[in-house]
Backbone as JSON, one array per atom type, in Angstrom:
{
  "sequence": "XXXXXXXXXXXXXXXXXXXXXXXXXXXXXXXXXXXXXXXXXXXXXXXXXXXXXXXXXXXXXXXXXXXXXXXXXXXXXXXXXXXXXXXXXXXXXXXX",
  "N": [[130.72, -56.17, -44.93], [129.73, -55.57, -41.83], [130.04, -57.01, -38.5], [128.79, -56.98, -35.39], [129.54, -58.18, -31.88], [128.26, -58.42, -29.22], [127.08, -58.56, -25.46], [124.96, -56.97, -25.34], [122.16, -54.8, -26.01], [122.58, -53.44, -27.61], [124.09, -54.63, -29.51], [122.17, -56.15, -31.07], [120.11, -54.66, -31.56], [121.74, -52.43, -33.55], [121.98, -54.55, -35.48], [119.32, -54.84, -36.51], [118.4, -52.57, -37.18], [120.32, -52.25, -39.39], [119.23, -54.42, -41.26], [116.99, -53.61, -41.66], [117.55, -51.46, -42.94], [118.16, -52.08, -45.57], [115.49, -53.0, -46.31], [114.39, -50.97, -46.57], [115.48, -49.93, -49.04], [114.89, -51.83, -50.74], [111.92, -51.13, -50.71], [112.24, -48.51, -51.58], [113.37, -48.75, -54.07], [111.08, -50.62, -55.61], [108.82, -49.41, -55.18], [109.55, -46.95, -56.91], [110.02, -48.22, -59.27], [107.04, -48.96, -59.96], [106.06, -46.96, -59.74], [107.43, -45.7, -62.43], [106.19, -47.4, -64.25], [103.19, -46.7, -63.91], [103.32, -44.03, -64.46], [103.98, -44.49, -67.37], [101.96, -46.49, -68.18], [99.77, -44.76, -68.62], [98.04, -43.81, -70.61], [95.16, -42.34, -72.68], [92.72, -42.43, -74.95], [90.96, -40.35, -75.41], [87.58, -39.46, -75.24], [83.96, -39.38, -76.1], [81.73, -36.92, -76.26], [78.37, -36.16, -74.63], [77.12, -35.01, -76.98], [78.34, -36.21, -79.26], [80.85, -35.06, -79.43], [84.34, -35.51, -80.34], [86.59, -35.73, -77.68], [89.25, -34.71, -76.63], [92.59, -36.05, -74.95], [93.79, -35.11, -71.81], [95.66, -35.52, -70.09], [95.82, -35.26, -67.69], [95.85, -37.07, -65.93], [97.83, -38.47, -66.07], [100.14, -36.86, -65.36], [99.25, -36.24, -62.71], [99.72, -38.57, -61.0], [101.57, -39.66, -58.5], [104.22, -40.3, -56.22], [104.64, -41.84, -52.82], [106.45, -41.84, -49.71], [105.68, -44.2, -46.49], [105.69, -44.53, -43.01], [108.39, -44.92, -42.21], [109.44, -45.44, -44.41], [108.87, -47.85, -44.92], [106.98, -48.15, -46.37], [105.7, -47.79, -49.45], [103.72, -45.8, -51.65], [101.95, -45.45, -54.44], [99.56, -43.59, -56.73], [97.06, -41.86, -58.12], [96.09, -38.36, -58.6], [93.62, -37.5, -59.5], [90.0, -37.73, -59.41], [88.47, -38.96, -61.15], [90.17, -41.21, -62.36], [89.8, -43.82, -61.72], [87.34, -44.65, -63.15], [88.42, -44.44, -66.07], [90.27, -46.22, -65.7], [88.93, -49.06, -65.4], [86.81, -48.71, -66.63], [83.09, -48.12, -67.0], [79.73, -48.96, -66.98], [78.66, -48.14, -69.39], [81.0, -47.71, -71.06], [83.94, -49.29, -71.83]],
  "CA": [[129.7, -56.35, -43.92], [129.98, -55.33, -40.27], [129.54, -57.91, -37.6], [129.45, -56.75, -33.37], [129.36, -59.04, -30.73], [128.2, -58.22, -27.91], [126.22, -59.44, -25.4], [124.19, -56.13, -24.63], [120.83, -54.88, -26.53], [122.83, -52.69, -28.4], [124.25, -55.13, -30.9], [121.05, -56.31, -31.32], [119.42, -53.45, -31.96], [122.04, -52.15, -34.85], [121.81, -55.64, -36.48], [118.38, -54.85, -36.66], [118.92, -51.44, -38.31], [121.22, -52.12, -40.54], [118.22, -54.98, -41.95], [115.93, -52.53, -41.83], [117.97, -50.57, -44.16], [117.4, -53.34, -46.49], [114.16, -53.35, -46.38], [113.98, -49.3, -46.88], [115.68, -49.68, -49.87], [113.84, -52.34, -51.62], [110.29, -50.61, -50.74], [111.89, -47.44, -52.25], [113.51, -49.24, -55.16], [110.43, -50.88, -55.79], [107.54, -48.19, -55.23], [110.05, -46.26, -57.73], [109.64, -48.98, -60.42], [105.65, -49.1, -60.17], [105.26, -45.32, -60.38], [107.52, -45.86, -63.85], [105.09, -48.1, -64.91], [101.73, -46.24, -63.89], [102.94, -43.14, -65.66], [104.29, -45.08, -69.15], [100.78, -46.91, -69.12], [98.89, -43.98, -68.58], [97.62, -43.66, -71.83], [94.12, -42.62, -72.63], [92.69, -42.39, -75.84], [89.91, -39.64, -75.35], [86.28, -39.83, -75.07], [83.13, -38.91, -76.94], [80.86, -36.42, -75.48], [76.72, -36.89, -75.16], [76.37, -34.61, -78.45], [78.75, -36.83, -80.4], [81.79, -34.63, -80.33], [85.37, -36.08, -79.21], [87.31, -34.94, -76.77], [90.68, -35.28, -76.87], [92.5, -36.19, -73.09], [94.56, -33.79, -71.43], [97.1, -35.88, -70.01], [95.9, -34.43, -66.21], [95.77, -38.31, -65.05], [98.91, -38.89, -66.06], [100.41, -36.23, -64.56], [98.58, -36.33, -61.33], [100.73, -39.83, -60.22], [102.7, -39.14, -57.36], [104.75, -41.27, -55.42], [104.64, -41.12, -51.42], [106.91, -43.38, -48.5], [105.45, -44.21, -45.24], [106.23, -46.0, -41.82], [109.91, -44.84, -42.08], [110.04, -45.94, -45.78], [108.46, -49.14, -45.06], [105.93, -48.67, -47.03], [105.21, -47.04, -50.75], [102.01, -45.73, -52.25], [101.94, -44.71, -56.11], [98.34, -42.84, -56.63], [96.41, -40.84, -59.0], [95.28, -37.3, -58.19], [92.3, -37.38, -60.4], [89.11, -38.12, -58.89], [87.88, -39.93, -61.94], [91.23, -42.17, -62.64], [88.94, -45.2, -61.71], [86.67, -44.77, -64.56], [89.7, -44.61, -66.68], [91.3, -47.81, -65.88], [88.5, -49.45, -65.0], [85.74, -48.17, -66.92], [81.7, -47.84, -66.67], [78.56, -49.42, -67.74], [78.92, -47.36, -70.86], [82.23, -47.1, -71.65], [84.91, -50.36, -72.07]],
  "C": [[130.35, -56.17, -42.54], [129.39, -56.5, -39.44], [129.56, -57.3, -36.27], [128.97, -57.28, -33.25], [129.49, -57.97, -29.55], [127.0, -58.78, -27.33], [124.68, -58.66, -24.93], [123.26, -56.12, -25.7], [121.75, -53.85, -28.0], [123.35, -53.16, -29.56], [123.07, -55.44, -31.84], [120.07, -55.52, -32.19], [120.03, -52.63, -33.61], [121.91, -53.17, -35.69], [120.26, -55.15, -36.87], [117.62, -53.65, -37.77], [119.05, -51.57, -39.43], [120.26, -53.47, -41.64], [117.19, -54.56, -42.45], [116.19, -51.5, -43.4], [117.55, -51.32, -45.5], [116.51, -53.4, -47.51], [113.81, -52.07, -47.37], [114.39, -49.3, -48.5], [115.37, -50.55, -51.01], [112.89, -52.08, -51.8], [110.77, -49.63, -51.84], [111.96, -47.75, -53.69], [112.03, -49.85, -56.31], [108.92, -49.81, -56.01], [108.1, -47.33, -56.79], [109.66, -46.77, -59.53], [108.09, -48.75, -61.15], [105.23, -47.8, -60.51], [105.74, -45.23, -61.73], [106.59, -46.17, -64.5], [103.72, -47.86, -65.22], [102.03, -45.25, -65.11], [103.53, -43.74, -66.83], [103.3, -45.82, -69.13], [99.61, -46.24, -68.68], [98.43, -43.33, -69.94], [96.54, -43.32, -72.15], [94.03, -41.97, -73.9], [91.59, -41.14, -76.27], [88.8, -40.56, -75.18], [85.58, -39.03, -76.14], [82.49, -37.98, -75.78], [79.0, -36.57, -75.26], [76.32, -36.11, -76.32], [77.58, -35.54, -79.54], [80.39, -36.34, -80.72], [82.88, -35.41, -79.43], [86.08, -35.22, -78.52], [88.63, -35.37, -76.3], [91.15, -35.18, -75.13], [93.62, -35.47, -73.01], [95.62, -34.25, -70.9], [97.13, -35.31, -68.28], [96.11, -35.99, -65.41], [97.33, -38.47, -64.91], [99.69, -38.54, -65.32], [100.19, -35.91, -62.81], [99.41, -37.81, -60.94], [101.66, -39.69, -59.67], [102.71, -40.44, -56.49], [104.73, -40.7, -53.96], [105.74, -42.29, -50.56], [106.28, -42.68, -46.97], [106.16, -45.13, -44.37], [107.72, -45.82, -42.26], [110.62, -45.63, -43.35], [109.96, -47.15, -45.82], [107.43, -49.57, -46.22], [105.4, -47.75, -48.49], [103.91, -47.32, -51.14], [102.79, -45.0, -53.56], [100.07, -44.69, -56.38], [98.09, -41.9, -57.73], [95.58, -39.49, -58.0], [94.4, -36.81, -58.7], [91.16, -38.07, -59.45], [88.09, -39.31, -59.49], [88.96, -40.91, -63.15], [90.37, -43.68, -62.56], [88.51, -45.48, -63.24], [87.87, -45.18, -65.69], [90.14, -46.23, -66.78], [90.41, -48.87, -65.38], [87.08, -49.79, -65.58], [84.4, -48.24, -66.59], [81.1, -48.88, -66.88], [78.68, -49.0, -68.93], [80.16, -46.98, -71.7], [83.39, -48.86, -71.21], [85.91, -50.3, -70.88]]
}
């Protein structure tokens, strides 16, 4: 660990940094974890269609989960690029 003394803004300021760093690397550590987790329980089992037939799932949800960092890596998003991921994990009136 590095310590400076001083009595100007500038110690200040790298202490402040070098916490920051910290920070950056627990968000990323962390965001990194949760996107593991989305895509290994992205699972879907198909659906039926309205004449009865099934329809096996394509595996586009899964795939669509992208990780992003914002705010200077303050801040992680993990996201689906499906429009109907809700339904999915969430489901309908008609569907579980």
């Amino acid at each position: 660990m590095i310590e400076i003394r001083s009595s100007g803004n500038l110690a200040k300021r790298l202490n402040e940094l070098a916490n920051l760093k910290d920070v950056q690397n627990a968000v990323k550590l962390n965001t990194t974890e949760m996107h593991r987790k989305a895509t290994r329980n992205a699972s879907f089992k198909g659906h039926y269609d309205s004449s009865g037939n099934f329809i096996k799932p394509t595996g586009a949800t899964k795939r669509s989960i992208g990780i992003e960092f914002k705010d200077g890596g303050l801040t992680g998003v993990v996201k689906t690029g499906t429009h109907y991921s809700p339904y999915l994990e969430f489901g309908t009136r008609k569907m579980a």
